[in-house]
Tab-separated table of C-alpha atoms and ligand atoms in Angstrom:
chain	number	residue	atom	x	y	z
A	1	MET	CA	0.000	0.000	0.000
A	2	ALA	CA	1.296	3.472	-0.926
A	3	THR	CA	1.959	5.870	1.960
A	4	PRO	CA	-0.693	8.610	1.868
A	5	SER	CA	0.816	11.941	0.843
A	6	MET	CA	-2.297	14.098	1.346
A	7	THR	CA	-4.690	14.672	4.261
A	8	LEU	CA	-8.411	15.204	3.797
A	9	PHE	CA	-10.144	17.026	6.645
A	10	HIS	CA	-13.546	15.449	6.699
A	11	SER	CA	-16.753	14.434	8.409
A	12	PRO	CA	-18.369	11.178	7.259
A	13	ALA	CA	-21.790	12.897	7.085
A	14	SER	CA	-20.673	15.683	4.720
A	15	PRO	CA	-21.930	15.243	1.147
A	16	PHE	CA	-19.230	17.656	-0.056
A	17	VAL	CA	-16.593	15.354	1.424
A	18	ARG	CA	-18.357	12.422	-0.216
A	19	LYS	CA	-17.841	13.988	-3.647
A	20	VAL	CA	-14.104	14.005	-3.024
A	21	LEU	CA	-14.068	10.418	-1.724
A	22	VAL	CA	-16.058	9.185	-4.726
A	23	LEU	CA	-13.691	10.878	-7.165
A	24	LEU	CA	-10.681	9.459	-5.316
A	25	HIS	CA	-12.138	5.945	-5.633
A	26	GLU	CA	-13.188	6.382	-9.235
A	27	THR	CA	-9.715	7.557	-10.241
A	28	GLY	CA	-7.753	4.978	-8.232
A	29	GLN	CA	-6.294	7.543	-5.836
A	30	ARG	CA	-7.994	6.662	-2.551
A	31	GLU	CA	-4.775	5.392	-0.987
A	32	ARG	CA	-3.003	8.679	-1.621
A	33	VAL	CA	-5.140	10.392	1.000
A	34	GLN	CA	-5.424	9.901	4.743
A	35	LEU	CA	-8.563	11.068	6.522
A	36	GLU	CA	-8.570	13.422	9.485
A	37	GLU	CA	-12.015	13.702	11.019
A	38	VAL	CA	-13.114	17.079	12.374
A	39	GLN	CA	-16.144	17.689	14.584
A	40	LEU	CA	-17.917	20.886	13.665
A	41	THR	CA	-21.178	22.655	13.035
A	42	PRO	CA	-21.638	26.240	11.798
A	43	VAL	CA	-21.887	27.326	15.445
A	44	SER	CA	-19.179	25.097	16.923
A	45	PRO	CA	-16.149	25.421	14.678
A	46	SER	CA	-13.027	23.254	14.749
A	47	ALA	CA	-9.829	25.088	15.690
A	48	THR	CA	-7.776	22.477	13.813
A	49	LEU	CA	-9.747	23.023	10.652
A	50	ASN	CA	-9.756	26.817	11.019
A	51	ALA	CA	-5.957	26.723	11.086
A	52	HIS	CA	-6.048	25.114	7.629
A	53	ASN	CA	-9.114	26.785	6.142
A	54	PRO	CA	-10.092	30.133	7.667
A	55	ALA	CA	-13.625	29.637	6.347
A	56	GLY	CA	-13.824	26.620	8.660
A	57	LYS	CA	-15.382	24.405	6.010
A	58	ILE	CA	-14.857	20.817	4.963
A	59	PRO	CA	-13.563	19.308	2.813
A	60	ALA	CA	-10.074	20.783	2.929
A	61	LEU	CA	-7.162	18.883	1.391
A	62	ARG	CA	-3.619	19.335	2.693
A	63	LEU	CA	-1.122	18.498	-0.027
A	64	ALA	CA	2.300	16.907	0.461
A	65	ASP	CA	3.948	20.356	0.288
A	66	GLY	CA	1.698	21.697	3.072
A	67	ASN	CA	-0.518	23.806	0.832
A	68	VAL	CA	-4.223	23.416	1.530
A	69	LEU	CA	-6.962	23.316	-1.100
A	70	TYR	CA	-10.641	24.090	-0.575
A	71	ASP	CA	-13.570	23.964	-1.414
A	72	SER	CA	-14.833	20.659	-2.856
A	73	ARG	CA	-14.935	22.016	-6.432
A	74	VAL	CA	-11.301	23.093	-6.307
A	75	ILE	CA	-10.256	19.797	-4.705
A	76	LEU	CA	-12.075	17.785	-7.378
A	77	GLU	CA	-10.453	19.784	-10.161
A	78	TYR	CA	-7.024	19.281	-8.590
A	79	LEU	CA	-7.453	15.532	-8.031
A	80	ASP	CA	-8.812	15.058	-11.522
A	81	GLN	CA	-5.503	16.387	-12.843
A	82	GLN	CA	-3.491	13.907	-10.737
A	83	HIS	CA	-4.413	10.645	-12.492
A	84	VAL	CA	-3.704	9.232	-15.906
A	85	GLY	CA	-7.204	7.998	-16.782
A	86	GLU	CA	-9.889	9.801	-18.756
A	87	PRO	CA	-10.638	13.067	-16.909
A	88	LEU	CA	-13.923	13.234	-15.008
A	89	ILE	CA	-14.081	16.980	-15.675
A	90	PRO	CA	-13.999	17.630	-19.427
A	91	PRO	CA	-10.893	19.784	-19.994
A	92	CYS	CA	-12.363	22.121	-22.614
A	93	GLY	CA	-15.149	22.847	-25.034
A	94	ALA	CA	-18.920	22.809	-24.710
A	95	ALA	CA	-18.861	19.562	-22.713
A	96	ARG	CA	-16.819	21.234	-19.961
A	97	TRP	CA	-19.298	24.087	-19.449
A	98	ARG	CA	-22.311	21.821	-19.732
A	99	ARG	CA	-21.039	19.313	-17.181
A	100	LEU	CA	-19.715	21.965	-14.778
A	101	THR	CA	-23.081	23.733	-14.945
A	102	GLN	CA	-24.878	20.478	-14.162
A	103	ALA	CA	-22.459	19.900	-11.268
A	104	ALA	CA	-23.194	23.445	-10.035
A	105	LEU	CA	-26.919	22.689	-10.088
A	106	ALA	CA	-26.338	19.520	-8.071
A	107	ASP	CA	-24.187	21.551	-5.651
A	108	ALA	CA	-27.097	24.000	-5.325
A	109	ILE	CA	-29.301	21.063	-4.282
A	110	LEU	CA	-26.689	20.237	-1.669
A	111	ASP	CA	-26.457	23.824	-0.417
A	112	ALA	CA	-30.239	23.941	-0.020
A	113	ALA	CA	-30.429	20.520	1.642
A	114	VAL	CA	-27.601	21.250	4.086
A	115	GLY	CA	-29.196	24.632	4.867
A	116	MET	CA	-32.487	22.852	5.594
A	117	ARG	CA	-30.700	20.452	7.895
A	118	TYR	CA	-29.158	23.306	9.879
A	119	GLU	CA	-32.418	25.238	10.002
A	120	SER	CA	-34.466	22.289	11.233
A	121	PHE	CA	-31.872	20.627	13.475
A	122	LEU	CA	-29.509	23.288	14.806
A	123	ARG	CA	-31.547	26.474	14.931
A	124	PRO	CA	-33.585	26.911	18.121
A	125	GLU	CA	-37.191	25.932	17.434
A	126	ASP	CA	-38.670	29.355	18.181
A	127	LYS	CA	-36.352	30.984	15.630
A	128	ARG	CA	-37.076	28.680	12.680
A	129	TRP	CA	-38.408	30.177	9.475
A	130	PRO	CA	-40.878	27.889	7.668
A	131	GLN	CA	-41.033	30.051	4.519
A	132	TRP	CA	-37.269	29.827	4.124
A	133	LEU	CA	-37.421	26.049	4.541
A	134	ALA	CA	-40.203	25.842	1.945
A	135	ALA	CA	-38.167	27.959	-0.503
A	136	GLN	CA	-35.186	25.590	-0.145
A	137	ALA	CA	-37.433	22.576	-0.783
A	138	GLU	CA	-38.807	24.289	-3.908
A	139	LYS	CA	-35.282	25.003	-5.131
A	140	ILE	CA	-34.464	21.302	-4.745
A	141	GLU	CA	-37.679	20.316	-6.512
A	142	ARG	CA	-37.036	22.584	-9.528
A	143	SER	CA	-33.465	21.359	-9.842
A	144	LEU	CA	-34.454	17.679	-9.697
A	145	GLN	CA	-37.143	18.364	-12.306
A	146	GLN	CA	-34.520	19.799	-14.642
A	147	PHE	CA	-32.283	16.736	-14.225
A	148	GLU	CA	-35.247	14.401	-14.719
A	149	GLU	CA	-36.410	16.134	-17.907
A	150	GLN	CA	-33.144	17.154	-19.522
A	151	ALA	CA	-30.155	15.200	-18.328
A	152	ILE	CA	-30.844	11.485	-17.811
A	153	ALA	CA	-29.112	10.380	-21.023
A	154	GLU	CA	-26.013	12.444	-20.244
A	155	LEU	CA	-25.904	11.296	-16.639
A	156	SER	CA	-26.134	7.685	-17.771
A	157	SER	CA	-23.375	8.100	-20.346
A	158	ARG	CA	-20.558	8.736	-17.857
A	159	PHE	CA	-20.014	8.813	-14.087
A	160	ASP	CA	-18.232	12.156	-14.220
A	161	ILE	CA	-18.224	15.407	-12.209
A	162	ALA	CA	-21.934	16.104	-12.858
A	163	ALA	CA	-23.025	12.539	-12.124
A	164	ILE	CA	-20.844	12.271	-8.995
A	165	THR	CA	-22.176	15.539	-7.590
A	166	LEU	CA	-25.800	14.624	-8.293
A	167	ALA	CA	-25.360	11.119	-6.851
A	168	CYS	CA	-23.962	12.646	-3.634
A	169	ALA	CA	-26.855	15.136	-3.545
A	170	LEU	CA	-29.493	12.395	-3.908
A	171	GLY	CA	-27.704	10.318	-1.269
A	172	TYR	CA	-27.780	13.296	1.079
A	173	LEU	CA	-31.512	13.860	0.504
A	174	ASP	CA	-32.116	10.225	1.474
A	175	PHE	CA	-29.889	10.686	4.528
A	176	ARG	CA	-31.235	13.967	5.910
A	177	GLN	CA	-34.513	14.785	4.105
A	178	PRO	CA	-36.221	11.432	3.456
A	179	GLU	CA	-39.563	13.186	3.901
A	180	LEU	CA	-39.056	14.912	0.530
A	181	ASP	CA	-39.723	11.486	-1.019
A	182	TRP	CA	-38.179	12.582	-4.339
A	183	ARG	CA	-38.315	9.122	-6.019
A	184	GLN	CA	-42.077	9.299	-6.362
A	185	ARG	CA	-41.920	12.341	-8.653
A	186	PHE	CA	-38.641	11.612	-10.454
A	187	PRO	CA	-38.703	7.953	-11.531
A	188	GLN	CA	-35.897	8.218	-14.077
A	189	LEU	CA	-33.579	9.802	-11.527
A	190	ALA	CA	-34.593	7.090	-9.066
A	191	ALA	CA	-33.640	4.333	-11.541
A	192	TRP	CA	-30.368	6.060	-12.381
A	193	PHE	CA	-29.510	6.539	-8.702
A	194	ALA	CA	-30.316	2.899	-7.882
A	195	GLU	CA	-27.771	1.857	-10.499
A	196	VAL	CA	-24.957	4.250	-9.583
A	197	SER	CA	-25.429	3.521	-5.872
A	198	GLN	CA	-24.018	0.062	-6.578
A	199	ARG	CA	-20.659	1.473	-7.641
A	200	PRO	CA	-17.862	0.605	-5.192
A	201	SER	CA	-17.039	4.318	-4.862
A	202	MET	CA	-20.580	5.098	-3.701
A	203	GLN	CA	-20.780	2.083	-1.419
A	204	ALA	CA	-17.444	2.899	0.227
A	205	SER	CA	-18.516	6.494	0.957
A	206	GLU	CA	-22.061	5.981	2.271
A	207	PRO	CA	-22.929	8.357	5.118
A	208	PRO	CA	-23.265	6.797	8.588
A	209	ARG	CA	-26.767	5.501	9.401
B	301	BEZ	C1	-24.624	16.756	8.185
B	301	BEZ	O1	-24.432	16.165	9.244
B	301	BEZ	O2	-25.716	16.740	7.605
B	301	BEZ	C2	-23.482	17.540	7.591
B	301	BEZ	C3	-22.212	17.392	8.129
B	301	BEZ	C4	-21.154	18.118	7.592
B	301	BEZ	C5	-21.365	18.964	6.507
B	301	BEZ	C6	-22.643	19.078	5.958
B	301	BEZ	C7	-23.694	18.365	6.506
């Protein structure tokens, strides 16, 4: 086994960390990275993490030379340039912008879902804002609709940056917002997700139950 040369600051529940882990598996680089778990919430930061990423967010990746990369999009781009296989982020042309835009939409689902989690779990009950929660759920709904109607063929063609990000977003919805019951309204996405969930990279990075 190769000695890990990089350190990934992580939490096993973070879907943004999961994106990085999936890409590491898919590109045969998992053994290059050791995991350092950090305990944090937006209101209880980790001093260790803050010393590496002043924004206090995971994932952060410390490289062999001590430099630290963040956020997940930057880390994915970096790691995708460190293997010899077919890139998972198209390097140029229309495909690059299309797939990065799809990945950004899947990241927006994640931002909304993580925000909902904080609002409904961390924020004191008397301060919660139902309209804000409803607006996040609508954002997720519109985004899933777009994937269902316009992207199934592309998603099925390659497990790349867009597919990885969406798979992690759907996994997170199942983990933290099962009440959204998205499969009922998006059957093609449900079938696609059932298939990609079998990939070793997805199985190895499942959030804790
Ligand atoms: C969660 O527990 O849902 C979570 C943890 C870390 C980052 C984002 C979400």
